[in-house]
Each structure stands twice: as structure tokens, then as C-alpha cells.
Amino acid sequence: MKHSFTVIKNESPKAKPDPSALKFGETFTDHMFLMEYTKEKGWHDGRIVPYGPLSISPAATCLHYGQEMFEGLKAYKTKDGKVQLFRPVMNARRTNVTNQRMCIPTIDEELYVEAIKAVVDMDRDWIPDQEGTSLYVRPFIIGDSPVLGVKPAAHYLFGIILCPVGPYYANGLAPTKIYVEEEYVRAVPGGTGFAKIGGNYAAALKSQEKAHEKGYDQVLWLDGVERKYVEEIGTSNAFFVIDDEVITAPLAGTILPGITRDSVLALLKEWGMKVSERKLTIQEVFQAAKDGSLQEVFATGTAAVISPVGELSWVDQKAIIHDNQIGELSQKLYDTLYGIQTGKIADDKGWIVSVE
Ligand SMILES: *Cc1c(COP(=O)(O)O)cnc(C)c1O
């Protein structure tokens, strides 16, 4: 490694959780990574310290004006005990795209990936190896200048925390029920839809809560201007298979450029399937459901990898997809991606970065 980090070991490590009862994001490991930014020193003082509370000013920029960002990726333990990350360089790159939009200083990609490797290596004993489990890695940055003026912070804190996780949805790969959101919007052109920031999530909570109250797992977002085109499912990218064409929204500023999305597109192209990154109206989706040409719908994201959709509800219409069973393509994509991530399938694409 090119960069070196100070290490302060946790002298009172916690007991590891029962790997068969892991809930998403509730248990954290013994250590975390922290690093600071000032204009004079740039990013500096990278360190691994015991996991614990942060101390920031009550006037910190992030608390009042939401200047923060985050990322998400996973570390997996292979059958022979090796630890590997899935496409971490993409997270580093996407962080810098988000940072530029949020007036947060960018971070050297190599430094970023080395920090992830170092803290994952430190807590490698925390990585579960049961089917469907992994170590979720959450890098984040907050602007934390102790000043209330509305302007970009002068001081930033970069952190990486880790949690052992089981399958994202309690019922694993079971198809989800999705509510098409027609009241609220997630993103508009010129906004922050492509950036991975808490603000987008805060603005979406209301809609998610409404969907839950109505008995749905998640929402399908339509574009914020015409409310016509399908964009994302909750905090995942959305794919529709109609008449053997796999369709997903184009990267035009209002959707998050998912790394799982990118990997799915690469696999589908390799398998010789017809794939289109194009606008698709919700009308077309329901028409296809009616005439029988809607074959599968699924969401993609690091947390769940592939999540099949079994039911869509839009105003007064309902569509049942693939008989409310997981489709062949969703299953094949899940098996392939999860297989590569966990080392069961050889990686011929340079997607895997091992943690030595
Ligand atoms: C993180 C995220 C995704 C999925 O991205 P991955 O890199 O595949 O995990 C999709 N949509 C939103 C809004 C996200 O925040």
C-alpha cells in the first residue's frame, strides 16, 4: 500500500452477532476509518480507530444544510477464507462525482480504496460467510465547519463504518410489491438525483412511508417533470423485460449510476441480450402487462443485488409480474453476480479487488 494509516486498536472488542439473524445495518464492527480535510493540508490524518460516537460542533454544516454524501459496497469472504471487494474503484469514482455536485473536496481514488481495504482487513474476522451474508461497507463524508453561514464547509470528515449483513429483504429473493409514486418526486433535471446524498433519501422517506402504510415494500419513482417515465425503485435501479428487450432508464442526471446496474448491463450484453438504456413510460409497462409481453421487472443495488418485483400498483391499476415468482433472468443475474462477488464464479472482468 502507498498510504499508511495510524491504527488505534479497540481494546474491548464486541461479541460477534449470530450470522443467521443479521439485520441490515444494525450491528457495527470494532473499528472505523476516519480522515479529515482542510484547505491547507488536504485530506490528512487517515486513521483506524475503535468504532464509536463522533464529536462535532452543533453548528456543523452537515447538520443544518445537509452537506454530506455516502457510498455503499460490500466485502465478501470466499470459501477458502479470502476477502474480496466488488468494484470499489467505481465507488471512489462515484464519490468524486457526488462530491463535485456537493462542493465537497474530491479524494484520490487510490487513497480511497486503500482506506477501505485497510479497515476491512482490520475487521476481517467480522465478515460472515453463510449464504447471502457479507460485510456492508459504508463510506461517508460530512462538512463539519462550526459556522452557521450558508457556504461550503472548510473542514470535512471522511468515515468508513462496517456492518455484517444478511439478505437485504427478510424473505430473501422473494418478489416485492411496488407502489408507483404519483404524488411525490425524487429528482428533477439539474437537481441532485445522480448524487449519492442523504438529502435525496430524506426527501423520499415520506413516499416510502406511504407505500408501507398501503402494504407495499417500495415505490417506483416516475420522472419529476412529466411523471411519465420510470426511473428508480426505492433506492435501486429499475429494469423491465418486455418482449425480450431489457430496458432501464438512461443516465441523464436524475437517476443514480448504480454499480450493480452497470454490472448487469455488462453481463446482459455478454449474454447477447437486447439491452436498452432508454426512456420507458409507465403506460408502456402496464400495456405490456396487459398484453402479456411484460416478462420480468427487477431492481438492482448493492444491498439486495437483484430484487425481483412481483406486483406493481399504479393509481387504480395492478399488474402481477411473472406470476409473482422470480423470473429466470433475475435468478440468473443474481446467481452470476453473487457468484462472482463470493468467488464461486471466476471473475474475468477485473471486478474483484482482494484484501490481503
Ligand atoms: C446506491 C443507489 C443505487 C444502487 O447503486 P449500486 O451502486 O448498485 O449499489 C440506486 N439508486 C439509488 C438512489 C442509490 O442511492
CSV table of C-alpha atoms and ligand atoms in Angstrom, one decimal:
chain,number,residue,atom,x,y,z
A,1,MET,CA,0.0,0.0,0.0
A,2,LYS,CA,1.1,3.5,-0.8
A,3,HIS,CA,-0.7,5.2,2.0
A,4,SER,CA,-0.2,4.5,5.7
A,5,PHE,CA,-2.7,5.0,8.4
A,6,THR,CA,-2.4,5.3,12.2
A,7,VAL,CA,-4.1,2.4,14.0
A,8,ILE,CA,-5.6,2.6,17.4
A,9,LYS,CA,-6.8,-0.9,18.3
A,10,ASN,CA,-10.1,-1.5,20.1
A,11,GLU,CA,-9.2,-3.0,23.4
A,12,SER,CA,-12.7,-4.1,24.2
A,13,PRO,CA,-13.9,-6.0,21.1
A,14,LYS,CA,-17.6,-6.9,21.0
A,15,ALA,CA,-19.0,-10.4,20.7
A,16,LYS,CA,-19.8,-11.3,17.1
A,17,PRO,CA,-23.5,-11.5,16.2
A,18,ASP,CA,-25.4,-14.7,15.3
A,19,PRO,CA,-24.8,-14.8,11.5
A,20,SER,CA,-28.2,-16.3,10.8
A,21,ALA,CA,-30.0,-13.4,12.4
A,22,LEU,CA,-28.3,-10.4,10.9
A,23,LYS,CA,-30.5,-7.4,10.1
A,24,PHE,CA,-29.3,-4.8,7.7
A,25,GLY,CA,-27.3,-2.0,9.3
A,26,GLU,CA,-27.9,-2.7,12.9
A,27,THR,CA,-24.6,-4.2,14.1
A,28,PHE,CA,-21.2,-2.5,13.6
A,29,THR,CA,-17.7,-3.9,13.8
A,30,ASP,CA,-15.0,-3.0,16.3
A,31,HIS,CA,-13.2,-0.3,14.2
A,32,MET,CA,-13.9,2.5,11.8
A,33,PHE,CA,-11.8,4.7,9.4
A,34,LEU,CA,-11.6,8.4,9.8
A,35,MET,CA,-9.8,11.1,7.8
A,36,GLU,CA,-10.0,14.9,7.8
A,37,TYR,CA,-9.8,17.7,5.2
A,38,THR,CA,-8.7,21.2,5.5
A,39,LYS,CA,-7.7,23.5,2.6
A,40,GLU,CA,-4.1,23.8,4.0
A,41,LYS,CA,-3.5,20.1,4.5
A,42,GLY,CA,-5.9,18.5,2.0
A,43,TRP,CA,-7.1,15.0,3.1
A,44,HIS,CA,-4.9,14.0,6.1
A,45,ASP,CA,-4.7,12.1,9.3
A,46,GLY,CA,-6.2,8.9,7.9
A,47,ARG,CA,-6.6,6.5,10.9
A,48,ILE,CA,-8.3,3.4,12.0
A,49,VAL,CA,-9.9,3.8,15.5
A,50,PRO,CA,-12.3,2.0,17.7
A,51,TYR,CA,-15.9,2.3,16.4
A,52,GLY,CA,-17.8,4.9,18.4
A,53,PRO,CA,-19.5,8.3,18.5
A,54,LEU,CA,-18.2,11.3,16.7
A,55,SER,CA,-17.8,14.7,18.3
A,56,ILE,CA,-18.9,17.6,16.1
A,57,SER,CA,-20.0,21.1,16.6
A,58,PRO,CA,-23.7,21.7,17.0
A,59,ALA,CA,-23.2,24.3,14.3
A,60,ALA,CA,-21.7,21.8,11.8
A,61,THR,CA,-22.6,22.5,8.2
A,62,CYS,CA,-24.0,19.0,7.6
A,63,LEU,CA,-26.5,19.3,10.5
A,64,HIS,CA,-28.1,22.4,9.1
A,65,TYR,CA,-27.6,22.4,5.3
A,66,GLY,CA,-27.2,18.8,4.6
A,67,GLN,CA,-23.7,19.0,3.1
A,68,GLU,CA,-22.9,15.3,3.2
A,69,MET,CA,-22.6,12.2,1.0
A,70,PHE,CA,-22.3,8.5,1.3
A,71,GLU,CA,-21.4,5.3,-0.6
A,72,GLY,CA,-22.2,1.6,-0.2
A,73,LEU,CA,-20.3,-1.5,-1.2
A,74,LYS,CA,-19.7,-5.0,0.1
A,75,ALA,CA,-16.8,-7.2,1.2
A,76,TYR,CA,-17.2,-11.0,0.9
A,77,LYS,CA,-15.4,-13.9,2.3
A,78,THR,CA,-14.7,-16.7,-0.2
A,79,LYS,CA,-15.0,-20.4,0.6
A,80,ASP,CA,-11.2,-20.6,1.1
A,81,GLY,CA,-11.2,-17.6,3.5
A,82,LYS,CA,-10.1,-14.9,1.1
A,83,VAL,CA,-11.6,-11.4,1.5
A,84,GLN,CA,-12.7,-9.5,-1.6
A,85,LEU,CA,-14.4,-6.3,-2.6
A,86,PHE,CA,-16.6,-5.8,-5.6
A,87,ARG,CA,-15.6,-2.9,-7.9
A,88,PRO,CA,-14.5,-0.5,-5.2
A,89,VAL,CA,-12.9,1.8,-7.7
A,90,MET,CA,-16.3,2.6,-9.1
A,91,ASN,CA,-17.4,3.8,-5.6
A,92,ALA,CA,-14.3,6.0,-5.4
A,93,ARG,CA,-15.1,7.5,-8.8
A,94,ARG,CA,-18.8,8.0,-8.0
A,95,THR,CA,-17.8,9.6,-4.6
A,96,ASN,CA,-15.9,12.3,-6.6
A,97,VAL,CA,-18.9,12.9,-8.9
A,98,THR,CA,-21.1,13.3,-5.9
A,99,ASN,CA,-18.5,15.5,-4.2
A,100,GLN,CA,-18.2,17.8,-7.1
A,101,ARG,CA,-22.0,18.4,-7.1
A,102,MET,CA,-22.0,19.0,-3.3
A,103,CYS,CA,-18.9,21.3,-3.2
A,104,ILE,CA,-17.1,18.6,-1.2
A,105,PRO,CA,-13.3,18.2,-2.0
A,106,THR,CA,-12.6,15.2,-4.1
A,107,ILE,CA,-10.4,12.3,-2.7
A,108,ASP,CA,-7.6,10.5,-4.5
A,109,GLU,CA,-9.2,7.2,-5.8
A,110,GLU,CA,-6.2,5.1,-4.7
A,111,LEU,CA,-6.3,6.6,-1.2
A,112,TYR,CA,-10.0,5.9,-1.0
A,113,VAL,CA,-9.7,2.2,-2.0
A,114,GLU,CA,-6.7,1.7,0.3
A,115,ALA,CA,-8.7,3.1,3.2
A,116,ILE,CA,-11.5,0.7,2.6
A,117,LYS,CA,-9.0,-2.2,2.3
A,118,ALA,CA,-7.3,-1.3,5.5
A,119,VAL,CA,-10.4,-1.1,7.7
A,120,VAL,CA,-11.9,-4.2,6.1
A,121,ASP,CA,-8.7,-6.1,6.7
A,122,MET,CA,-8.6,-4.9,10.3
A,123,ASP,CA,-12.1,-6.3,11.0
A,124,ARG,CA,-11.9,-9.3,8.6
A,125,ASP,CA,-13.0,-11.7,11.4
A,126,TRP,CA,-16.4,-9.9,11.3
A,127,ILE,CA,-17.1,-10.9,7.7
A,128,PRO,CA,-19.8,-13.7,7.8
A,129,ASP,CA,-19.5,-16.5,5.3
A,130,GLN,CA,-23.0,-18.0,5.3
A,131,GLU,CA,-25.1,-18.0,2.1
A,132,GLY,CA,-26.5,-14.5,1.4
A,133,THR,CA,-24.3,-12.7,4.0
A,134,SER,CA,-21.5,-10.2,3.6
A,135,LEU,CA,-19.8,-7.2,5.2
A,136,TYR,CA,-21.5,-3.9,4.2
A,137,VAL,CA,-19.1,-1.0,3.8
A,138,ARG,CA,-20.4,2.5,4.3
A,139,PRO,CA,-18.0,5.3,3.4
A,140,PHE,CA,-19.4,8.8,4.1
A,141,ILE,CA,-18.3,12.4,4.2
A,142,ILE,CA,-19.7,15.3,6.3
A,143,GLY,CA,-18.9,19.0,6.1
A,144,ASP,CA,-18.5,19.9,9.7
A,145,SER,CA,-17.3,23.5,10.0
A,146,PRO,CA,-18.6,25.1,13.2
A,147,VAL,CA,-20.2,28.0,11.4
A,148,LEU,CA,-23.8,28.7,10.5
A,149,GLY,CA,-23.2,30.8,7.4
A,150,VAL,CA,-24.6,29.2,4.2
A,151,LYS,CA,-21.5,28.2,2.3
A,152,PRO,CA,-19.4,25.0,1.7
A,153,ALA,CA,-17.7,23.8,4.9
A,154,ALA,CA,-14.0,24.5,5.3
A,155,HIS,CA,-13.5,21.2,7.3
A,156,TYR,CA,-14.6,17.7,6.3
A,157,LEU,CA,-14.7,14.3,7.9
A,158,PHE,CA,-14.5,11.2,5.8
A,159,GLY,CA,-15.5,8.0,7.6
A,160,ILE,CA,-15.9,4.3,6.8
A,161,ILE,CA,-18.0,2.1,9.0
A,162,LEU,CA,-18.7,-1.6,8.5
A,163,CYS,CA,-21.6,-3.9,9.3
A,164,PRO,CA,-22.1,-7.6,8.9
A,165,VAL,CA,-25.3,-8.1,7.0
A,166,GLY,CA,-27.7,-10.9,6.0
A,167,PRO,CA,-30.0,-10.9,3.0
A,168,TYR,CA,-31.4,-7.3,2.5
A,169,TYR,CA,-35.0,-8.4,2.5
A,170,ALA,CA,-36.2,-10.6,5.3
A,171,ASN,CA,-37.6,-13.1,2.8
A,172,GLY,CA,-34.5,-13.1,0.6
A,173,LEU,CA,-35.2,-13.2,-3.2
A,174,ALA,CA,-39.0,-13.3,-2.8
A,175,PRO,CA,-40.7,-10.9,-5.2
A,176,THR,CA,-41.6,-7.4,-3.8
A,177,LYS,CA,-44.8,-5.4,-4.1
A,178,ILE,CA,-44.1,-2.0,-5.6
A,179,TYR,CA,-46.3,1.2,-5.5
A,180,VAL,CA,-45.9,3.6,-8.4
A,181,GLU,CA,-45.5,7.0,-6.8
A,182,GLU,CA,-47.7,9.7,-8.5
A,183,GLU,CA,-47.7,12.3,-5.8
A,184,TYR,CA,-44.0,12.9,-4.8
A,185,VAL,CA,-40.9,13.1,-7.0
A,186,ARG,CA,-37.3,12.1,-6.2
A,187,ALA,CA,-35.3,14.1,-8.7
A,188,VAL,CA,-35.5,16.7,-11.5
A,189,PRO,CA,-33.1,17.6,-14.2
A,190,GLY,CA,-30.5,20.0,-12.8
A,191,GLY,CA,-31.0,18.6,-9.2
A,192,THR,CA,-29.1,16.0,-7.3
A,193,GLY,CA,-30.7,12.7,-8.5
A,194,PHE,CA,-27.3,11.3,-9.7
A,195,ALA,CA,-25.5,12.1,-6.4
A,196,LYS,CA,-25.5,9.7,-3.5
A,197,ILE,CA,-26.6,12.0,-0.7
A,198,GLY,CA,-28.7,11.9,2.4
A,199,GLY,CA,-30.8,14.8,1.1
A,200,ASN,CA,-32.3,12.6,-1.6
A,201,TYR,CA,-33.1,9.9,0.9
A,202,ALA,CA,-34.7,12.4,3.4
A,203,ALA,CA,-36.9,13.7,0.7
A,204,ALA,CA,-38.0,10.2,-0.2
A,205,LEU,CA,-38.9,9.0,3.3
A,206,LYS,CA,-42.5,10.3,3.1
A,207,SER,CA,-43.2,8.4,0.0
A,208,GLN,CA,-41.7,5.2,1.4
A,209,GLU,CA,-43.8,5.5,4.5
A,210,LYS,CA,-46.9,6.0,2.4
A,211,ALA,CA,-46.1,2.9,0.4
A,212,HIS,CA,-45.5,0.9,3.6
A,213,GLU,CA,-48.8,2.0,5.0
A,214,LYS,CA,-50.6,0.9,1.9
A,215,GLY,CA,-48.9,-2.5,2.2
A,216,TYR,CA,-46.1,-2.1,-0.4
A,217,ASP,CA,-42.4,-2.8,0.0
A,218,GLN,CA,-41.1,0.1,-2.0
A,219,VAL,CA,-42.0,2.8,-4.5
A,220,LEU,CA,-41.3,3.1,-8.2
A,221,TRP,CA,-40.3,6.7,-9.0
A,222,LEU,CA,-41.5,8.4,-12.1
A,223,ASP,CA,-39.6,11.3,-13.7
A,224,GLY,CA,-40.1,14.6,-11.8
A,225,VAL,CA,-41.2,16.7,-14.8
A,226,GLU,CA,-43.8,14.7,-16.8
A,227,ARG,CA,-44.4,12.0,-14.2
A,228,LYS,CA,-44.5,9.6,-17.1
A,229,TYR,CA,-41.2,7.8,-17.4
A,230,VAL,CA,-40.0,5.1,-14.9
A,231,GLU,CA,-36.8,6.0,-13.1
A,232,GLU,CA,-35.9,4.0,-10.0
A,233,ILE,CA,-37.3,1.6,-7.5
A,234,GLY,CA,-36.8,2.9,-4.0
A,235,THR,CA,-33.0,3.3,-3.7
A,236,SER,CA,-32.3,0.8,-6.5
A,237,ASN,CA,-32.1,1.0,-10.3
A,238,ALA,CA,-35.1,-0.5,-12.2
A,239,PHE,CA,-35.1,-3.0,-15.0
A,240,PHE,CA,-38.0,-4.1,-17.2
A,241,VAL,CA,-38.0,-7.0,-19.6
A,242,ILE,CA,-40.6,-6.5,-22.3
A,243,ASP,CA,-40.7,-8.8,-25.4
A,244,ASP,CA,-37.1,-10.0,-24.7
A,245,GLU,CA,-35.8,-6.4,-24.6
A,246,VAL,CA,-34.2,-5.4,-21.2
A,247,ILE,CA,-34.9,-1.8,-20.6
A,248,THR,CA,-33.5,0.6,-17.9
A,249,ALA,CA,-33.6,4.4,-17.6
A,250,PRO,CA,-30.7,6.3,-19.2
A,251,LEU,CA,-28.1,8.1,-17.0
A,252,ALA,CA,-29.4,11.6,-17.7
A,253,GLY,CA,-28.8,13.2,-14.3
A,254,THR,CA,-32.0,12.1,-12.4
A,255,ILE,CA,-31.0,8.5,-11.6
A,256,LEU,CA,-28.2,7.2,-9.5
A,257,PRO,CA,-25.5,5.5,-11.7
A,258,GLY,CA,-25.6,2.1,-9.9
A,259,ILE,CA,-22.6,-0.1,-10.0
A,260,THR,CA,-24.9,-3.1,-9.9
A,261,ARG,CA,-26.8,-1.5,-12.8
A,262,ASP,CA,-23.6,-1.2,-14.8
A,263,SER,CA,-22.6,-4.8,-14.0
A,264,VAL,CA,-26.0,-6.1,-15.0
A,265,LEU,CA,-25.8,-4.2,-18.3
A,266,ALA,CA,-22.3,-5.7,-19.0
A,267,LEU,CA,-23.5,-9.3,-18.2
A,268,LEU,CA,-26.6,-8.9,-20.4
A,269,LYS,CA,-24.6,-7.6,-23.3
A,270,GLU,CA,-22.1,-10.5,-22.9
A,271,TRP,CA,-25.0,-13.0,-22.9
A,272,GLY,CA,-26.2,-11.4,-26.3
A,273,MET,CA,-29.4,-10.0,-24.9
A,274,LYS,CA,-31.1,-6.9,-26.3
A,275,VAL,CA,-30.5,-4.2,-23.8
A,276,SER,CA,-31.7,-0.6,-24.0
A,277,GLU,CA,-30.9,2.4,-21.8
A,278,ARG,CA,-33.9,4.4,-22.8
A,279,LYS,CA,-36.9,6.2,-21.5
A,280,LEU,CA,-39.9,4.0,-20.9
A,281,THR,CA,-43.3,5.2,-19.9
A,282,ILE,CA,-45.3,3.7,-17.1
A,283,GLN,CA,-48.1,3.4,-19.6
A,284,GLU,CA,-46.0,1.1,-21.8
A,285,VAL,CA,-45.2,-1.0,-18.7
A,286,PHE,CA,-48.9,-1.5,-17.9
A,287,GLN,CA,-49.8,-2.0,-21.5
A,288,ALA,CA,-47.1,-4.8,-21.7
A,289,ALA,CA,-48.5,-6.3,-18.5
A,290,LYS,CA,-52.0,-6.4,-20.2
A,291,ASP,CA,-50.9,-7.9,-23.5
A,292,GLY,CA,-48.6,-10.5,-21.8
A,293,SER,CA,-45.3,-9.1,-23.1
A,294,LEU,CA,-44.0,-7.9,-19.7
A,295,GLN,CA,-41.8,-10.8,-18.7
A,296,GLU,CA,-39.8,-9.5,-15.7
A,297,VAL,CA,-39.2,-6.5,-13.5
A,298,PHE,CA,-36.3,-6.2,-11.1
A,299,ALA,CA,-34.4,-3.7,-9.0
A,300,THR,CA,-30.6,-3.7,-8.7
A,301,GLY,CA,-28.4,-2.4,-5.9
A,302,THR,CA,-25.5,-3.3,-3.7
A,303,ALA,CA,-27.7,-4.1,-0.7
A,304,ALA,CA,-30.0,-6.6,-2.3
A,305,VAL,CA,-28.0,-7.3,-5.6
A,306,ILE,CA,-31.1,-8.3,-7.6
A,307,SER,CA,-34.6,-7.9,-6.2
A,308,PRO,CA,-37.5,-9.2,-8.3
A,309,VAL,CA,-40.8,-7.4,-8.5
A,310,GLY,CA,-43.9,-9.5,-8.2
A,311,GLU,CA,-46.6,-6.8,-8.3
A,312,LEU,CA,-46.9,-3.2,-9.5
A,313,SER,CA,-49.7,-0.9,-8.5
A,314,TRP,CA,-50.3,2.4,-10.3
A,315,VAL,CA,-53.3,4.6,-9.4
A,316,ASP,CA,-56.2,2.2,-10.0
A,317,GLN,CA,-54.3,-0.5,-12.0
A,318,LYS,CA,-52.4,-3.6,-10.8
A,319,ALA,CA,-50.0,-5.8,-12.6
A,320,ILE,CA,-48.8,-9.2,-11.5
A,321,ILE,CA,-45.4,-10.0,-12.9
A,322,HIS,CA,-44.2,-13.4,-13.8
A,323,ASP,CA,-47.0,-15.0,-11.7
A,324,ASN,CA,-45.4,-13.3,-8.6
A,325,GLN,CA,-42.4,-15.7,-8.9
A,326,ILE,CA,-38.8,-14.8,-9.5
A,327,GLY,CA,-38.1,-14.8,-13.3
A,328,GLU,CA,-35.3,-16.8,-15.0
A,329,LEU,CA,-33.3,-13.7,-15.9
A,330,SER,CA,-33.5,-12.2,-12.4
A,331,GLN,CA,-32.3,-15.5,-10.9
A,332,LYS,CA,-29.5,-15.9,-13.5
A,333,LEU,CA,-28.3,-12.4,-12.8
A,334,TYR,CA,-28.4,-12.9,-9.1
A,335,ASP,CA,-26.6,-16.2,-9.2
A,336,THR,CA,-23.9,-14.8,-11.5
A,337,LEU,CA,-23.3,-11.6,-9.7
A,338,TYR,CA,-23.4,-13.1,-6.2
A,339,GLY,CA,-21.2,-16.0,-7.6
A,340,ILE,CA,-18.5,-13.5,-8.8
A,341,GLN,CA,-18.8,-11.5,-5.6
A,342,THR,CA,-18.2,-14.5,-3.4
A,343,GLY,CA,-15.6,-16.2,-5.5
A,344,LYS,CA,-17.7,-19.1,-6.6
A,345,ILE,CA,-17.6,-17.9,-10.2
A,346,ALA,CA,-14.3,-16.8,-11.7
A,347,ASP,CA,-14.0,-13.0,-12.3
A,348,ASP,CA,-12.9,-12.4,-15.9
A,349,LYS,CA,-13.8,-8.7,-15.9
A,350,GLY,CA,-11.4,-7.3,-13.3
A,351,TRP,CA,-14.3,-6.6,-10.9
A,352,ILE,CA,-12.8,-8.2,-7.9
A,353,VAL,CA,-10.2,-6.5,-5.7
A,354,SER,CA,-8.8,-8.7,-3.0
A,355,VAL,CA,-7.9,-7.6,0.5
A,356,GLU,CA,-4.7,-9.1,1.5
B,1,LIG,C1,-26.9,3.4,-4.2
B,1,LIG,C2,-28.1,3.6,-5.0
B,1,LIG,C3,-28.5,2.8,-6.1
B,1,LIG,C4,-27.7,1.5,-6.4
B,1,LIG,O1,-26.4,1.7,-6.7
B,1,LIG,P1,-25.3,0.4,-6.5
B,1,LIG,O2,-24.0,1.0,-6.9
B,1,LIG,O3,-25.8,-0.6,-7.5
B,1,LIG,O4,-25.4,0.0,-5.1
B,1,LIG,C5,-29.6,3.1,-6.9
B,1,LIG,N1,-30.3,4.1,-6.6
B,1,LIG,C6,-30.1,5.0,-5.6
B,1,LIG,C7,-30.9,6.2,-5.4
B,1,LIG,C8,-29.0,4.7,-4.8
B,1,LIG,O5,-28.7,5.6,-3.8
